[in-house]
Short mmCIF file of C-alpha atoms in Angstrom, two decimals:
data_model
loop_
_atom_site.label_atom_id
_atom_site.label_comp_id
_atom_site.label_asym_id
_atom_site.label_seq_id
_atom_site.Cartn_x
_atom_site.Cartn_y
_atom_site.Cartn_z
CA UNK A 1 105.12 10.71 99.38
CA UNK A 2 102.33 12.30 97.05
CA UNK A 3 99.60 10.48 99.19
CA UNK A 4 100.94 12.12 103.10
CA UNK A 5 100.86 15.47 101.47
CA UNK A 6 97.43 14.34 100.42
CA UNK A 7 96.56 13.77 103.55
CA UNK A 8 98.31 16.80 104.92
CA UNK A 9 96.10 18.56 102.40
CA UNK A 10 92.28 16.88 103.33
CA UNK A 11 92.99 17.47 106.92
CA UNK A 12 94.11 21.39 106.69
CA UNK A 13 90.91 21.59 104.40
CA UNK A 14 88.54 19.65 106.20
CA UNK A 15 89.85 21.48 109.69
CA UNK A 16 88.58 24.56 107.94
CA UNK A 17 85.13 22.75 107.60
CA UNK A 18 84.66 26.13 104.55
CA UNK A 19 80.95 26.67 103.54
CA UNK A 20 81.86 25.57 99.96
CA UNK A 21 84.94 24.00 98.78
CA UNK A 22 88.10 26.30 97.25
CA UNK A 23 87.29 26.69 93.44
CA UNK A 24 90.18 26.51 91.17
CA UNK A 25 89.24 28.09 87.65
CA UNK A 26 92.02 27.04 84.87
CA UNK A 27 92.52 28.71 81.57
CA UNK A 28 93.09 26.85 78.41
CA UNK A 29 93.95 28.85 75.45
CA UNK A 30 96.35 26.24 73.43
CA UNK A 31 96.51 23.63 71.12
CA UNK A 32 98.75 21.79 73.14
CA UNK A 33 97.78 18.16 74.17
CA UNK A 34 100.48 18.19 77.22
CA UNK A 35 98.91 21.13 78.63
CA UNK A 36 95.40 19.30 78.12
CA UNK A 37 95.87 16.20 79.76
CA UNK A 38 97.73 18.52 82.67
CA UNK A 39 94.03 20.25 83.05
CA UNK A 40 92.36 17.03 83.45
CA UNK A 41 94.87 15.63 85.49
CA UNK A 42 94.06 18.82 87.91
CA UNK A 43 90.99 18.43 87.89
CA UNK A 44 90.67 15.13 88.77
CA UNK A 45 92.97 15.37 91.46
CA UNK A 46 91.08 18.53 92.76
CA UNK A 47 88.31 16.54 92.73
CA UNK A 48 89.60 13.53 94.76
CA UNK A 49 90.86 15.72 97.69
CA UNK A 50 87.66 17.45 97.86
CA UNK A 51 88.16 21.00 96.20
CA UNK A 52 86.23 22.40 93.09
CA UNK A 53 87.61 22.75 89.65
CA UNK A 54 86.36 24.29 86.48
CA UNK A 55 88.63 24.48 83.23
CA UNK A 56 87.60 27.49 80.98
CA UNK A 57 88.93 26.54 77.28
CA UNK A 58 89.18 30.71 76.15
CA UNK A 59 90.25 31.70 72.46
CA UNK A 60 93.87 33.21 73.50
CA UNK A 61 93.16 37.00 72.33
CA UNK A 62 90.38 36.62 74.87
CA UNK A 63 92.34 35.49 77.64
CA UNK A 64 93.63 38.82 78.89
CA UNK A 65 89.91 39.74 79.69
CA UNK A 66 89.00 36.30 81.09
CA UNK A 67 91.22 36.29 83.71
CA UNK A 68 90.48 39.88 84.77
CA UNK A 69 87.09 38.52 85.34
CA UNK A 70 88.33 35.87 87.09
CA UNK A 71 90.45 38.01 89.39
CA UNK A 72 86.67 39.93 90.27
CA UNK A 73 85.23 36.95 91.04
CA UNK A 74 84.73 36.05 94.99
CA UNK A 75 83.44 32.35 94.14
CA UNK A 76 87.15 31.67 92.34
CA UNK A 77 90.14 30.94 94.77
CA UNK A 78 92.50 30.21 92.89
CA UNK A 79 93.60 30.62 88.71
CA UNK A 80 95.98 28.27 86.77
CA UNK A 81 96.84 29.18 83.55
CA UNK A 82 97.54 26.11 81.01
CA UNK A 83 101.47 27.48 79.34
CA UNK A 84 102.38 27.77 76.60
CA UNK A 85 99.95 30.16 74.84
CA UNK A 86 101.88 32.47 72.84
CA UNK A 87 105.41 31.17 73.58
CA UNK A 88 107.19 34.48 73.82
CA UNK A 89 107.24 37.26 76.40
CA UNK A 90 103.52 38.13 76.39
CA UNK A 91 102.72 34.74 78.06
CA UNK A 92 105.34 36.69 81.59
CA UNK A 93 103.02 39.34 80.78
CA UNK A 94 99.38 37.13 81.31
CA UNK A 95 101.50 36.01 84.20
CA UNK A 96 101.37 39.43 86.38
CA UNK A 97 97.78 39.66 85.36
CA UNK A 98 96.42 37.42 87.85
CA UNK A 99 95.90 38.36 90.73
CA UNK A 100 98.09 38.25 93.89
CA UNK A 101 95.54 36.53 95.60
CA UNK A 102 94.27 33.44 93.80
CA UNK A 103 97.71 32.89 91.98
CA UNK A 104 98.19 29.65 93.32
CA UNK A 105 101.37 29.01 90.66
CA UNK A 106 103.54 31.54 92.55
CA UNK A 107 103.86 33.62 89.21
CA UNK A 108 103.61 36.98 90.24
CA UNK A 109 106.08 39.02 90.61
CA UNK A 110 105.91 39.98 94.39
CA UNK A 111 105.96 36.20 94.82
CA UNK A 112 109.01 35.66 92.62
CA UNK A 113 110.58 38.75 94.77
CA UNK A 114 109.62 37.44 97.97
CA UNK A 115 111.19 34.14 96.51
CA UNK A 116 114.39 35.61 95.58
CA UNK A 117 114.67 37.97 98.84
CA UNK A 118 114.34 34.71 101.04
CA UNK A 119 111.11 37.20 102.43
CA UNK A 120 108.19 34.05 103.66
CA UNK A 121 105.54 36.02 104.62
CA UNK A 122 103.35 38.86 102.58
CA UNK A 123 102.89 40.66 106.36
CA UNK A 124 104.91 42.41 109.19
CA UNK A 125 102.62 39.81 111.57
CA UNK A 126 104.26 37.05 109.89
CA UNK A 127 100.71 35.43 109.41
CA UNK A 128 100.29 35.79 105.35
CA UNK A 129 102.19 33.49 103.48
CA UNK A 130 104.33 33.88 100.43
CA UNK A 131 103.36 31.02 97.57
CA UNK A 132 106.28 29.66 95.71
CA UNK A 133 106.28 27.86 92.31
CA UNK A 134 104.89 24.91 92.79
CA UNK A 135 106.91 22.68 90.90
CA UNK A 136 110.30 23.62 92.81
CA UNK A 137 108.30 23.19 95.87
CA UNK A 138 107.57 19.64 95.17
CA UNK A 139 111.44 19.01 95.06
CA UNK A 140 111.74 20.24 98.03
CA UNK A 141 108.91 18.66 99.88
CA UNK A 142 110.43 15.73 98.41
CA UNK A 143 113.57 16.92 100.03
CA UNK A 144 111.79 17.03 103.42
CA UNK A 145 109.94 13.89 103.20
CA UNK A 146 113.50 12.12 102.61
CA UNK A 147 115.05 13.75 105.61
CA UNK A 148 117.74 15.57 103.45
CA UNK A 149 116.41 18.58 105.50
CA UNK A 150 117.86 18.26 108.84
CA UNK A 151 114.85 19.60 111.52
CA UNK A 152 117.35 20.04 114.81
CA UNK A 153 118.49 23.10 113.24
CA UNK A 154 116.46 26.39 112.70
CA UNK A 155 113.77 26.18 110.30
CA UNK A 156 115.29 28.26 107.15
CA UNK A 157 118.69 27.02 108.04
CA UNK A 158 117.65 23.03 107.78
CA UNK A 159 120.08 22.76 104.76
CA UNK A 160 122.68 24.06 105.83
CA UNK A 161 126.10 21.20 104.83
CA UNK A 162 124.29 19.93 102.70
CA UNK A 163 125.68 20.20 98.79
CA UNK A 164 123.40 20.40 95.90
CA UNK A 165 123.65 20.05 92.15
CA UNK A 166 120.58 21.44 90.19
CA UNK A 167 120.89 20.41 86.56
CA UNK A 168 118.87 23.18 84.81
CA UNK A 169 118.82 27.35 85.46
CA UNK A 170 115.36 28.21 83.66
CA UNK A 171 113.26 30.74 84.91
CA UNK A 172 110.39 28.33 85.40
CA UNK A 173 112.02 25.59 87.71
CA UNK A 174 115.98 25.70 87.63
CA UNK A 175 117.35 29.16 89.00
CA UNK A 176 114.29 29.18 91.88
CA UNK A 177 114.76 25.69 93.32
CA UNK A 178 118.49 26.83 93.18
CA UNK A 179 117.94 29.99 95.02
CA UNK A 180 115.38 27.97 97.39
CA UNK A 181 117.83 25.43 98.49
CA UNK A 182 120.33 27.68 98.82
CA UNK A 183 118.15 30.21 101.27
CA UNK A 184 117.57 27.14 102.68
CA UNK A 185 121.64 26.56 104.14
CA UNK A 186 122.00 24.09 100.91
CA UNK A 187 126.02 24.79 98.70
CA UNK A 188 123.65 25.13 95.27
CA UNK A 189 125.94 24.33 92.28
CA UNK A 190 123.60 25.58 89.23
CA UNK A 191 124.47 23.67 85.93
CA UNK A 192 123.89 25.18 82.88
CA UNK A 193 124.47 24.51 79.01
CA UNK A 194 127.70 27.07 79.07
CA UNK A 195 128.29 27.38 82.99
CA UNK A 196 128.29 26.61 86.28
CA UNK A 197 126.72 28.71 89.47
CA UNK A 198 127.39 28.85 93.12
CA UNK A 199 124.12 29.47 95.33
CA UNK A 200 125.05 29.76 99.14
CA UNK A 201 124.39 32.51 101.80
CA UNK A 202 128.15 32.19 102.88
CA UNK A 203 129.96 30.67 105.74
CA UNK A 204 128.29 30.57 108.44
CA UNK A 205 125.30 30.97 106.53
CA UNK A 206 126.27 35.07 107.34
CA UNK A 207 123.34 36.16 104.65
CA UNK A 208 119.79 36.40 105.14
CA UNK A 209 119.46 35.45 101.80
CA UNK A 210 121.37 33.89 99.05
CA UNK A 211 124.10 35.33 96.82
CA UNK A 212 125.77 33.91 93.46
CA UNK A 213 128.79 33.17 92.71
CA UNK A 214 130.82 32.33 89.35
CA UNK A 215 132.72 29.39 88.65
CA UNK A 216 134.85 29.64 85.65
CA UNK A 217 135.97 26.70 84.08
CA UNK A 218 133.50 24.52 86.04
CA UNK A 219 131.25 21.27 84.25
CA UNK A 220 129.06 19.02 85.70
CA UNK A 221 132.70 16.47 86.39
CA UNK A 222 133.72 19.28 89.55
CA UNK A 223 130.58 19.54 91.22
CA UNK A 224 128.30 16.01 90.63
CA UNK A 225 131.48 14.22 92.94
CA UNK A 226 131.04 16.48 95.68
CA UNK A 227 126.81 16.71 95.65
CA UNK A 228 124.71 15.06 98.70
CA UNK A 229 121.96 15.42 95.79
CA UNK A 230 121.90 15.65 92.23
CA UNK A 231 118.77 17.13 90.84
CA UNK A 232 118.27 17.39 87.21
CA UNK A 233 115.59 18.05 84.76
CA UNK A 234 117.03 18.75 81.46
CA UNK A 235 114.33 18.25 78.34
CA UNK A 236 115.41 15.99 75.64
CA UNK A 237 116.10 12.33 75.23
CA UNK A 238 119.69 12.86 74.49
CA UNK A 239 120.98 14.28 77.85
CA UNK A 240 122.03 11.81 81.11
CA UNK A 241 123.73 12.02 84.08
CA UNK A 242 126.95 10.41 84.15
CA UNK A 243 126.46 8.05 86.43
CA UNK A 244 131.02 7.43 87.32
CA UNK A 245 130.34 10.66 88.56
CA UNK A 246 127.80 10.40 91.31
CA UNK A 247 128.96 10.07 94.77
CA UNK A 248 128.40 6.85 96.02
CA UNK A 249 124.99 7.34 98.10
CA UNK A 250 123.90 10.52 96.80
CA UNK A 251 120.10 11.25 95.93
CA UNK A 252 119.53 11.70 92.92
CA UNK A 253 115.98 12.91 91.61
CA UNK A 254 114.35 13.78 88.32
CA UNK A 255 112.13 16.79 86.75
CA UNK A 256 112.02 16.78 83.90
CA UNK A 257 109.82 14.38 81.49
CA UNK A 258 112.65 12.49 80.15
CA UNK A 259 114.91 9.95 82.12
CA UNK A 260 118.11 12.29 83.14
CA UNK A 261 119.25 9.62 84.70
CA UNK A 262 120.14 6.23 83.22
CA UNK A 263 119.24 3.05 85.21
CA UNK A 264 122.36 1.87 86.54
CA UNK A 265 121.62 5.09 88.72
CA UNK A 266 120.17 2.61 91.20
CA UNK A 267 123.32 1.20 91.71
CA UNK A 268 124.81 4.10 93.13
CA UNK A 269 122.06 6.26 94.58
CA UNK A 270 120.86 5.74 98.02
CA UNK A 271 118.16 7.16 97.13
CA UNK A 272 116.32 7.58 93.18
CA UNK A 273 113.05 9.74 92.46
CA UNK A 274 112.63 9.04 88.88
CA UNK A 275 109.68 12.04 88.70
CA UNK A 276 107.49 14.33 90.48
CA UNK A 277 104.28 15.10 88.84
CA UNK A 278 101.93 13.58 91.17
CA UNK A 279 103.70 15.99 94.02
CA UNK A 280 103.46 18.99 92.14
CA UNK A 281 99.53 18.92 92.11
CA UNK A 282 99.77 18.25 95.51
CA UNK A 283 101.26 20.72 95.78
CA UNK A 284 99.32 22.88 93.39
CA UNK A 285 96.54 22.21 95.70
CA UNK A 286 98.40 23.53 98.95
CA UNK A 287 98.81 26.26 97.52
CA UNK A 288 95.10 26.74 96.49
CA UNK A 289 94.87 26.36 100.02
CA UNK A 290 96.98 28.59 101.31
CA UNK A 291 95.79 31.58 98.87
CA UNK A 292 92.08 30.65 101.04
CA UNK A 293 93.70 30.82 104.10
CA UNK A 294 95.68 33.78 103.36
CA UNK A 295 92.00 35.62 101.90
CA UNK A 296 90.90 34.49 105.40
CA UNK A 297 93.45 35.96 107.65
CA UNK A 298 92.93 38.88 105.63
CA UNK A 299 89.16 39.36 105.96
CA UNK A 300 89.38 38.50 110.27
CA UNK A 301 92.49 41.07 110.58
CA UNK A 302 89.72 43.93 108.79
#
């Protein structure tokens, strides 16, 4: 799946034929070994696909000024920051410093607002596309590849009739993913440690964006057996999706570093995707290319 998306990104880049490769700058300001591994992985994939990558290691107290400088640098086309840095609200503040036209992770307020409101473009002419967060978008690309999206239906409604459970409601992945899937027409059960919420656009997709409905008393036992797709991303090695709840022939996707599905899932699922890390990296570069295309579109219209 990632190779197919890689080919699409490479072809789009070659079609643009830019005078210089779009440049992604990564900022590493923590001692987290996982962050360094991710940075090295990003750089390797950048170069393999024809992009330029530069890793800048800066003290976290200097990161704010470094981001502002990168925003102003016309030679930088995308910025990624390897979190956590402070592991607090200040990290969210730093996310908002990255310029809208360089935010490859889609973490800026405008992008988050557009995602939840189901606004897909930044301009009225619908030429400049909004950027989506990488991991949720990677899951969507997997579902598109698996043809869970029904291409006979109109764009934006192609999950109509699908029931999906997302186990994880983090603000980074779980909640955005549930919103995106519901905005595309699915009925999504969002499962957290405390409750279950329903994300949907109403009967017949009457609403333009998703709404959230409480499901009092519901647990995984209620929603997983109803689901065509089960997506789980719970950190820690103590959680497993109960196999007996999974509908025969369901699609199961794991996006946690831990395996949330026991090996026996292959006996129940029609398709099992154990990890989406490679897909996430390609989506990151796809976002970089989109930012570059957006910059060109805005230059041509001015």
